[in-house]
Amino acid sequence: MDMLTKLHKTLAFIGSYADSANPGVYACQYGEESGALEVLHEVNGLQNPTFLAVDKEHWKLYALSEGTDASGQRCGAAAAYDIDPGSGQLTLLNKEITLPATTCHIQLDHTNAILMVSSYHGGMVGVSPVLPDGRIGESTDIQQHQGASVLPVQDRPRAHSVFVDRTNTYIGVCDLGLDRIKLYKLDLAARKLHPHSEVAVAPGSGPRHFAFHPSYRYGYVINELGSTVTAFRFDEEQGVLEEIQTMATLPDDYKGDNACADIHISPDGKYLYGSNRGHDSLVVYAIDEATGRLSLVEHAPTLGKHPRNFAISPDGAHVLVANKDSDNVVTFSRDAATGKLVPTGSVLTLSQPVCIKFADV
């Protein structure tokens, strides 16, 4: 390992809203002591590379983008990059069409063999193989959702995100339009998803993002429209979710507009965090390891507007929040004992940040 690699122990990658003429993906040095970010490299050429997925084993980065099909219609696309772990430089490998509708989320399976993308506007989920050299191959599967729910925005399926259970057996898809979380069984050999089971949340909730617990058989969904988090038991053998509890993400006295966005669990599995856009806070809950139930710890202001997404550092020491409408990424220190967040004073300014992903060297 060369000296540059030794200097850069942890990298953070940021995706943003951007047109293809401007930088949209950033590679940053993460300061493990301070939690500060320093931009090392940035790339343009992608339309709205909002969400990212990182293959830490082979040093590849995958970014959502937009493309056009043979008839000139907008569609979903993704780009593959090689990561230089020393300099953070990103080198484009290829771009590939993923779905016939624009996409909003991208996820690798745990073996880094396939990419899965979801389309909010198309109500569908797609699978693309990762080729041996890291490039994205042609799509191998599309699952189209059907149905609706109770609110005007829920007049059609709206697949918002894709998540993988810890055993790499089941794929969870949050459909905001259906008020359902659909579970698919992953067929790695065929590069396909097989419908397996589903669970409903309260009508009008709008499930957006999901987090499987790292070591216990629980899962948690943040509901964008209802400003709630719902906890589930997860039967890993049967691939079934069963609701335990639903908690508000907002203080009782808050009466303003709000829409939830992201959800993550601390590496030690003790605390759960969710983002409120409108209240502009992260809600913090303690997780009861015996039951999976949640109890409120605090609402921490994000010191910016519209916290789209956030990330917990690999060591659990910091939380970095992407405040899209105030064009900044704010760093908080995280108390491992209490789960509470305190701003460090570190703020990185860049245009419309959305997604933050870490990678250890």
Tab-separated table of N, CA, C and O in Angstrom, residues 46-49 51-53 61-67 75-81 92-99 101 103 105-107 115-117 128 135-137:
chain	number	residue	atom	x	y	z
A	46	LEU	N	-23.131	13.357	-15.664
A	46	LEU	CA	-24.309	12.586	-15.281
A	46	LEU	C	-25.463	13.527	-14.966
A	46	LEU	O	-25.270	14.553	-14.322
A	47	GLN	N	-26.662	13.155	-15.385
A	47	GLN	CA	-27.855	13.928	-15.063
A	47	GLN	C	-28.449	13.401	-13.759
A	47	GLN	O	-28.841	12.257	-13.659
A	48	ASN	N	-28.463	14.253	-12.739
A	48	ASN	CA	-29.032	13.919	-11.427
A	48	ASN	C	-28.516	12.592	-10.853
A	48	ASN	O	-29.281	11.660	-10.623
A	49	PRO	N	-27.212	12.518	-10.580
A	49	PRO	CA	-26.652	11.298	-9.958
A	49	PRO	C	-26.909	11.299	-8.451
A	49	PRO	O	-25.992	11.404	-7.634
A	51	PHE	N	-28.295	9.067	-6.198
A	51	PHE	CA	-27.982	7.971	-5.287
A	51	PHE	C	-26.814	7.143	-5.782
A	51	PHE	O	-26.602	6.969	-6.987
A	52	LEU	N	-26.065	6.616	-4.798
A	52	LEU	CA	-24.826	5.894	-5.070
A	52	LEU	C	-24.841	4.540	-4.382
A	52	LEU	O	-25.542	4.327	-3.395
A	53	ALA	N	-24.024	3.632	-4.909
A	53	ALA	CA	-23.727	2.355	-4.256
A	53	ALA	C	-22.233	2.121	-4.412
A	53	ALA	O	-21.662	2.406	-5.468
A	61	LEU	N	-17.637	2.340	-7.804
A	61	LEU	CA	-18.758	3.167	-7.394
A	61	LEU	C	-19.793	3.164	-8.507
A	61	LEU	O	-19.446	3.234	-9.700
A	62	TYR	N	-21.070	3.094	-8.112
A	62	TYR	CA	-22.172	3.074	-9.068
A	62	TYR	C	-23.114	4.226	-8.747
A	62	TYR	O	-23.499	4.422	-7.589
A	63	ALA	N	-23.453	4.999	-9.761
A	63	ALA	CA	-24.277	6.189	-9.571
A	63	ALA	C	-25.492	6.136	-10.474
A	63	ALA	O	-25.401	5.761	-11.654
A	64	LEU	N	-26.647	6.521	-9.920
A	64	LEU	CA	-27.827	6.701	-10.760
A	64	LEU	C	-27.586	7.819	-11.764
A	64	LEU	O	-26.817	8.743	-11.527
A	65	SER	N	-28.304	7.736	-12.861
A	65	SER	CA	-28.294	8.816	-13.831
A	65	SER	C	-29.578	8.713	-14.649
A	65	SER	O	-30.448	7.895	-14.355
A	66	GLU	N	-29.692	9.566	-15.640
A	66	GLU	CA	-30.814	9.501	-16.565
A	66	GLU	C	-30.285	9.302	-17.975
A	66	GLU	O	-29.192	9.744	-18.313
A	67	GLY	N	-31.069	8.613	-18.803
A	67	GLY	CA	-30.697	8.391	-20.188
A	67	GLY	C	-31.908	8.575	-21.074
A	67	GLY	O	-32.974	9.006	-20.633
A	75	CYS	N	-35.279	7.758	-19.498
A	75	CYS	CA	-35.308	6.452	-18.840
A	75	CYS	C	-34.222	6.413	-17.770
A	75	CYS	O	-33.419	7.334	-17.639
A	76	GLY	N	-34.233	5.326	-16.998
A	76	GLY	CA	-33.248	5.168	-15.955
A	76	GLY	C	-31.926	4.650	-16.495
A	76	GLY	O	-31.884	3.820	-17.403
A	77	ALA	N	-30.838	5.155	-15.934
A	77	ALA	CA	-29.504	4.705	-16.318
A	77	ALA	C	-28.633	4.714	-15.071
A	77	ALA	O	-28.989	5.273	-14.039
A	78	ALA	N	-27.488	4.061	-15.188
A	78	ALA	CA	-26.504	4.066	-14.105
A	78	ALA	C	-25.115	4.085	-14.715
A	78	ALA	O	-24.906	3.643	-15.846
A	79	ALA	N	-24.170	4.602	-13.934
A	79	ALA	CA	-22.778	4.687	-14.383
A	79	ALA	C	-21.886	3.963	-13.388
A	79	ALA	O	-22.118	4.022	-12.174
A	80	ALA	N	-20.872	3.271	-13.910
A	80	ALA	CA	-19.895	2.565	-13.084
A	80	ALA	C	-18.569	3.305	-13.137
A	80	ALA	O	-18.131	3.740	-14.212
A	81	TYR	N	-17.923	3.435	-11.975
A	81	TYR	CA	-16.630	4.103	-11.880
A	81	TYR	C	-15.642	3.221	-11.132
A	81	TYR	O	-16.005	2.523	-10.183
A	92	LEU	N	-14.487	6.691	-15.177
A	92	LEU	CA	-15.697	6.091	-15.735
A	92	LEU	C	-15.391	4.777	-16.448
A	92	LEU	O	-14.466	4.695	-17.266
A	93	LEU	N	-16.171	3.743	-16.111
A	93	LEU	CA	-16.070	2.448	-16.781
A	93	LEU	C	-17.120	2.315	-17.872
A	93	LEU	O	-16.806	1.951	-18.998
A	94	ASN	N	-18.376	2.572	-17.530
A	94	ASN	CA	-19.437	2.559	-18.553
A	94	ASN	C	-20.720	3.133	-17.995
A	94	ASN	O	-20.855	3.356	-16.785
A	95	LYS	N	-21.659	3.398	-18.883
A	95	LYS	CA	-23.019	3.773	-18.536
A	95	LYS	C	-23.946	2.766	-19.193
A	95	LYS	O	-23.665	2.271	-20.290
A	96	GLU	N	-25.057	2.480	-18.518
A	96	GLU	CA	-25.980	1.473	-19.043
A	96	GLU	C	-27.411	1.851	-18.664
A	96	GLU	O	-27.663	2.325	-17.554
A	97	ILE	N	-28.344	1.625	-19.581
A	97	ILE	CA	-29.762	1.801	-19.297
A	97	ILE	C	-30.187	0.717	-18.304
A	97	ILE	O	-29.820	-0.450	-18.443
A	98	THR	N	-30.989	1.106	-17.302
A	98	THR	CA	-31.421	0.155	-16.275
A	98	THR	C	-32.919	-0.122	-16.308
A	98	THR	O	-33.343	-1.260	-16.126
A	99	LEU	N	-33.741	0.920	-16.493
A	99	LEU	CA	-35.195	0.776	-16.492
A	99	LEU	C	-35.795	1.721	-17.537
A	99	LEU	O	-35.191	2.749	-17.861
A	101	ALA	N	-37.986	3.824	-17.066
A	101	ALA	CA	-38.446	5.033	-16.370
A	101	ALA	C	-37.309	5.524	-15.495
A	101	ALA	O	-36.422	4.749	-15.117
A	103	THR	N	-35.042	6.656	-12.354
A	103	THR	CA	-34.837	5.902	-11.116
A	103	THR	C	-34.489	6.827	-9.953
A	103	THR	O	-34.034	7.962	-10.145
A	105	HIS	N	-33.269	5.177	-6.639
A	105	HIS	CA	-32.467	4.490	-5.629
A	105	HIS	C	-31.699	3.361	-6.297
A	105	HIS	O	-32.173	2.754	-7.269
A	106	ILE	N	-30.487	3.084	-5.777
A	106	ILE	CA	-29.632	2.028	-6.322
A	106	ILE	C	-28.985	1.279	-5.173
A	106	ILE	O	-28.617	1.871	-4.152
A	107	GLN	N	-28.869	-0.028	-5.312
A	107	GLN	CA	-28.350	-0.873	-4.234
A	107	GLN	C	-27.618	-2.071	-4.824
A	107	GLN	O	-28.092	-2.699	-5.778
A	115	LEU	N	-26.732	-5.098	-9.395
A	115	LEU	CA	-27.269	-3.812	-9.001
A	115	LEU	C	-28.784	-3.868	-9.093
A	115	LEU	O	-29.332	-4.431	-10.051
A	116	MET	N	-29.461	-3.293	-8.119
A	116	MET	CA	-30.914	-3.200	-8.141
A	116	MET	C	-31.303	-1.737	-8.056
A	116	MET	O	-30.742	-0.988	-7.259
A	117	VAL	N	-32.249	-1.323	-8.891
A	117	VAL	CA	-32.688	0.066	-8.926
A	117	VAL	C	-34.200	0.111	-8.814
A	117	VAL	O	-34.898	-0.828	-9.189
A	128	SER	N	-29.658	-5.394	-12.736
A	128	SER	CA	-28.602	-5.389	-13.752
A	128	SER	C	-27.389	-6.119	-13.198
A	128	SER	O	-27.013	-5.911	-12.039
A	135	ARG	N	-18.003	-3.251	-14.841
A	135	ARG	CA	-18.980	-2.533	-15.665
A	135	ARG	C	-20.392	-3.065	-15.397
A	135	ARG	O	-20.575	-4.172	-14.904
A	136	ILE	N	-21.381	-2.263	-15.756
A	136	ILE	CA	-22.783	-2.644	-15.607
A	136	ILE	C	-23.241	-3.333	-16.884
A	136	ILE	O	-23.051	-2.816	-17.991
A	137	GLY	N	-23.854	-4.502	-16.727
A	137	GLY	CA	-24.371	-5.230	-17.877
A	137	GLY	C	-25.807	-4.856	-18.192
A	137	GLY	O	-26.439	-4.069	-17.488
